[in-house]
Amino acid sequence: MPSRKPGDEALLEEAEYRRGLLGVVFQRKSPRNRIRVECAVAVAVALTGAGCTLTSDNETSPVVAAAPAAFGRERLIGRWGTASFHTEKDRQRTEREARAQCSQPYRIVEGPTDGVMMHVADDPQLYELRLKGDTAGRTYLGFEAPPGHPQDREILSATNNLMTMRFVDPDANQRYGTFVYVRCGT
């Protein structure tokens, strides 16, 4: 039996650890086990790579045609009381609650280009969002993306003093509900 050096024990432990990561313990007396494992790993890697090419490049997601927004960003700019509701029967009460929030208004200001500065779902940072419309007459507020993108908000109604909007993303919409914005000072 060959003599061991002081560092050999650490090397053996490292080799055992690495084998454990693969979930495989090699037996020194049986090279067949090693070949079987190497083949299994090669097949798994090949199948994983093949799975990436199973989707067709010809498939396209539905793209909503863009159209001009129903109104300009000036309608959004200002100080707003905000509140939200989940069921339509709560809408009038929510409008009153939004009006009461004017003591601490939410400010929508002009963005550096042609958008407005607002928060997005689950992020405390302000972003520039743009108005965009689709051919069905709906108006959205969001990033540079096709109208109706999951990060957009759909503006359900908008007058000079009252707006309602909801997130397009079903998860965000379920958590936040439909927003009511009441212009402060009216």
CSV table of C-alpha atoms in Angstrom, one decimal:
chain,number,residue,atom,x,y,z
A,1,MET,CA,0.0,0.0,0.0
A,2,PRO,CA,1.5,3.4,-1.0
A,3,SER,CA,2.2,5.8,1.8
A,4,ARG,CA,-0.1,8.8,2.3
A,5,LYS,CA,1.0,12.3,2.6
A,6,PRO,CA,-0.5,14.8,5.1
A,7,GLY,CA,-2.7,16.5,2.4
A,8,ASP,CA,-4.1,13.3,0.9
A,9,GLU,CA,-6.9,13.0,3.5
A,10,ALA,CA,-8.2,16.5,2.5
A,11,LEU,CA,-8.1,15.6,-1.2
A,12,LEU,CA,-10.0,12.3,-0.6
A,13,GLU,CA,-12.6,14.2,1.4
A,14,GLU,CA,-13.0,16.8,-1.4
A,15,ALA,CA,-13.4,14.0,-4.0
A,16,GLU,CA,-16.0,12.3,-1.9
A,17,TYR,CA,-17.8,15.6,-1.5
A,18,ARG,CA,-17.9,16.3,-5.2
A,19,ARG,CA,-19.1,12.8,-5.9
A,20,GLY,CA,-21.9,13.4,-3.4
A,21,LEU,CA,-22.9,16.5,-5.2
A,22,LEU,CA,-23.7,14.4,-8.2
A,23,GLY,CA,-25.5,11.9,-6.1
A,24,VAL,CA,-23.1,9.2,-7.2
A,25,VAL,CA,-20.6,7.1,-5.3
A,26,PHE,CA,-18.1,5.4,-7.5
A,27,GLN,CA,-16.7,2.0,-6.6
A,28,ARG,CA,-13.0,1.7,-7.4
A,29,LYS,CA,-13.3,-2.0,-8.3
A,30,SER,CA,-16.1,-1.5,-10.9
A,31,PRO,CA,-15.3,0.7,-13.9
A,32,ARG,CA,-18.7,-0.2,-15.3
A,33,ASN,CA,-20.4,1.9,-12.7
A,34,ARG,CA,-18.4,4.9,-13.7
A,35,ILE,CA,-19.1,4.4,-17.4
A,36,ARG,CA,-22.9,4.0,-16.6
A,37,VAL,CA,-22.9,7.2,-14.6
A,38,GLU,CA,-20.9,9.1,-17.3
A,39,CYS,CA,-23.4,7.9,-20.0
A,40,ALA,CA,-26.4,8.9,-17.8
A,41,VAL,CA,-24.9,12.4,-17.3
A,42,ALA,CA,-24.2,12.7,-21.0
A,43,VAL,CA,-27.8,11.7,-21.9
A,44,ALA,CA,-29.3,14.1,-19.3
A,45,VAL,CA,-27.2,17.0,-20.7
A,46,ALA,CA,-28.2,16.1,-24.3
A,47,LEU,CA,-31.9,15.9,-23.3
A,48,THR,CA,-31.7,19.2,-21.5
A,49,GLY,CA,-30.2,20.9,-24.5
A,50,ALA,CA,-32.8,19.3,-26.8
A,51,GLY,CA,-35.6,20.6,-24.7
A,52,CYS,CA,-34.4,24.1,-25.5
A,53,THR,CA,-35.0,23.6,-29.2
A,54,LEU,CA,-38.4,21.9,-29.0
A,55,THR,CA,-40.2,25.3,-29.3
A,56,SER,CA,-40.7,26.7,-32.8
A,57,ASP,CA,-39.3,30.1,-33.7
A,58,ASN,CA,-42.3,30.5,-36.0
A,59,GLU,CA,-44.6,30.7,-33.0
A,60,THR,CA,-45.4,34.3,-32.1
A,61,SER,CA,-47.2,35.7,-29.1
A,62,PRO,CA,-50.3,37.8,-29.9
A,63,VAL,CA,-49.2,41.4,-30.4
A,64,VAL,CA,-51.7,44.1,-29.9
A,65,ALA,CA,-51.6,46.8,-32.5
A,66,ALA,CA,-50.7,50.2,-31.1
A,67,ALA,CA,-52.8,53.3,-31.6
A,68,PRO,CA,-52.7,56.8,-30.1
A,69,ALA,CA,-53.9,57.1,-26.5
A,70,ALA,CA,-57.4,58.5,-26.0
A,71,PHE,CA,-56.0,61.5,-24.2
A,72,GLY,CA,-52.7,63.3,-23.4
A,73,ARG,CA,-50.4,63.0,-20.4
A,74,GLU,CA,-51.5,66.5,-19.2
A,75,ARG,CA,-54.7,64.8,-17.9
A,76,LEU,CA,-52.6,62.7,-15.5
A,77,ILE,CA,-50.3,65.3,-14.2
A,78,GLY,CA,-51.2,66.7,-10.8
A,79,ARG,CA,-51.9,65.9,-7.2
A,80,TRP,CA,-54.2,62.9,-6.6
A,81,GLY,CA,-55.9,61.2,-3.6
A,82,THR,CA,-55.7,57.4,-4.2
A,83,ALA,CA,-57.5,54.3,-2.9
A,84,SER,CA,-58.4,51.0,-4.4
A,85,PHE,CA,-61.2,48.5,-4.4
A,86,HIS,CA,-61.7,44.8,-5.4
A,87,THR,CA,-65.5,44.7,-6.0
A,88,GLU,CA,-67.6,47.2,-7.9
A,89,LYS,CA,-70.0,47.7,-5.0
A,90,ASP,CA,-67.1,49.4,-3.1
A,91,ARG,CA,-66.4,52.0,-5.8
A,92,GLN,CA,-68.3,55.0,-4.4
A,93,ARG,CA,-66.9,54.4,-0.9
A,94,THR,CA,-63.4,54.1,-2.4
A,95,GLU,CA,-63.8,57.4,-4.2
A,96,ARG,CA,-64.6,59.1,-0.9
A,97,GLU,CA,-61.6,57.4,0.7
A,98,ALA,CA,-59.4,58.6,-2.2
A,99,ARG,CA,-60.7,62.2,-1.8
A,100,ALA,CA,-59.8,62.0,1.9
A,101,GLN,CA,-56.2,61.1,1.0
A,102,CYS,CA,-55.6,64.5,-0.5
A,103,SER,CA,-54.0,65.5,2.8
A,104,GLN,CA,-51.1,63.4,1.6
A,105,PRO,CA,-51.5,63.4,-2.2
A,106,TYR,CA,-49.8,61.2,-4.7
A,107,ARG,CA,-48.0,63.4,-7.2
A,108,ILE,CA,-47.8,62.6,-10.9
A,109,VAL,CA,-45.3,64.8,-12.7
A,110,GLU,CA,-44.0,65.1,-16.2
A,111,GLY,CA,-41.3,62.6,-17.2
A,112,PRO,CA,-38.0,63.6,-18.9
A,113,THR,CA,-39.4,62.7,-22.3
A,114,ASP,CA,-43.0,62.3,-23.2
A,115,GLY,CA,-44.3,60.2,-20.2
A,116,VAL,CA,-45.2,60.7,-16.5
A,117,MET,CA,-43.3,59.7,-13.4
A,118,MET,CA,-45.1,57.0,-11.4
A,119,HIS,CA,-44.4,53.9,-9.3
A,120,VAL,CA,-44.9,50.4,-10.7
A,121,ALA,CA,-46.2,47.3,-8.9
A,122,ASP,CA,-43.9,46.1,-6.0
A,123,ASP,CA,-41.2,48.8,-6.6
A,124,PRO,CA,-40.8,52.0,-4.5
A,125,GLN,CA,-38.8,53.7,-7.3
A,126,LEU,CA,-40.3,56.1,-9.7
A,127,TYR,CA,-40.3,55.3,-13.5
A,128,GLU,CA,-41.3,57.1,-16.6
A,129,LEU,CA,-44.4,55.6,-17.9
A,130,ARG,CA,-46.1,56.4,-21.2
A,131,LEU,CA,-49.7,56.5,-22.4
A,132,LYS,CA,-50.4,54.1,-25.3
A,133,GLY,CA,-53.6,52.9,-26.9
A,134,ASP,CA,-54.7,49.9,-28.8
A,135,THR,CA,-57.0,49.5,-31.8
A,136,ALA,CA,-59.9,48.4,-29.5
A,137,GLY,CA,-59.9,51.9,-28.0
A,138,ARG,CA,-58.3,50.9,-24.7
A,139,THR,CA,-55.7,53.2,-23.1
A,140,TYR,CA,-52.7,51.8,-21.2
A,141,LEU,CA,-50.0,53.4,-19.0
A,142,GLY,CA,-46.6,51.6,-19.0
A,143,PHE,CA,-43.1,51.1,-20.3
A,144,GLU,CA,-42.0,51.1,-23.9
A,145,ALA,CA,-43.8,47.8,-24.9
A,146,PRO,CA,-46.8,46.9,-26.9
A,147,PRO,CA,-50.1,48.0,-25.3
A,148,GLY,CA,-51.5,45.6,-22.8
A,149,HIS,CA,-48.1,44.3,-21.6
A,150,PRO,CA,-48.3,42.6,-18.2
A,151,GLN,CA,-46.5,45.5,-16.5
A,152,ASP,CA,-49.0,48.0,-17.9
A,153,ARG,CA,-52.0,49.5,-16.2
A,154,GLU,CA,-55.2,49.7,-18.2
A,155,ILE,CA,-57.0,53.1,-17.7
A,156,LEU,CA,-60.6,52.1,-17.3
A,157,SER,CA,-61.9,55.7,-17.2
A,158,ALA,CA,-60.4,59.2,-17.0
A,159,THR,CA,-61.9,62.6,-16.7
A,160,ASN,CA,-60.0,65.8,-15.6
A,161,ASN,CA,-60.9,65.0,-11.9
A,162,LEU,CA,-61.3,61.3,-11.6
A,163,MET,CA,-59.4,58.2,-13.0
A,164,THR,CA,-59.7,54.5,-12.5
A,165,MET,CA,-57.0,52.0,-13.6
A,166,ARG,CA,-56.0,48.5,-12.9
A,167,PHE,CA,-52.9,46.4,-13.5
A,168,VAL,CA,-53.0,44.2,-16.5
A,169,ASP,CA,-51.0,41.4,-14.7
A,170,PRO,CA,-53.7,39.2,-13.0
A,171,ASP,CA,-51.5,38.7,-9.9
A,172,ALA,CA,-50.8,42.4,-9.4
A,173,ASN,CA,-54.5,43.2,-10.1
A,174,GLN,CA,-55.6,40.7,-7.5
A,175,ARG,CA,-53.3,42.1,-4.9
A,176,TYR,CA,-53.9,45.8,-5.6
A,177,GLY,CA,-57.4,45.9,-7.0
A,178,THR,CA,-58.7,48.8,-9.1
A,179,PHE,CA,-57.2,52.2,-8.3
A,180,VAL,CA,-59.2,55.3,-8.0
A,181,TYR,CA,-57.5,58.6,-8.4
A,182,VAL,CA,-59.4,61.8,-7.3
A,183,ARG,CA,-57.8,65.1,-8.3
A,184,CYS,CA,-57.0,67.1,-5.1
A,185,GLY,CA,-58.3,70.7,-4.9
A,186,THR,CA,-61.5,70.2,-6.8
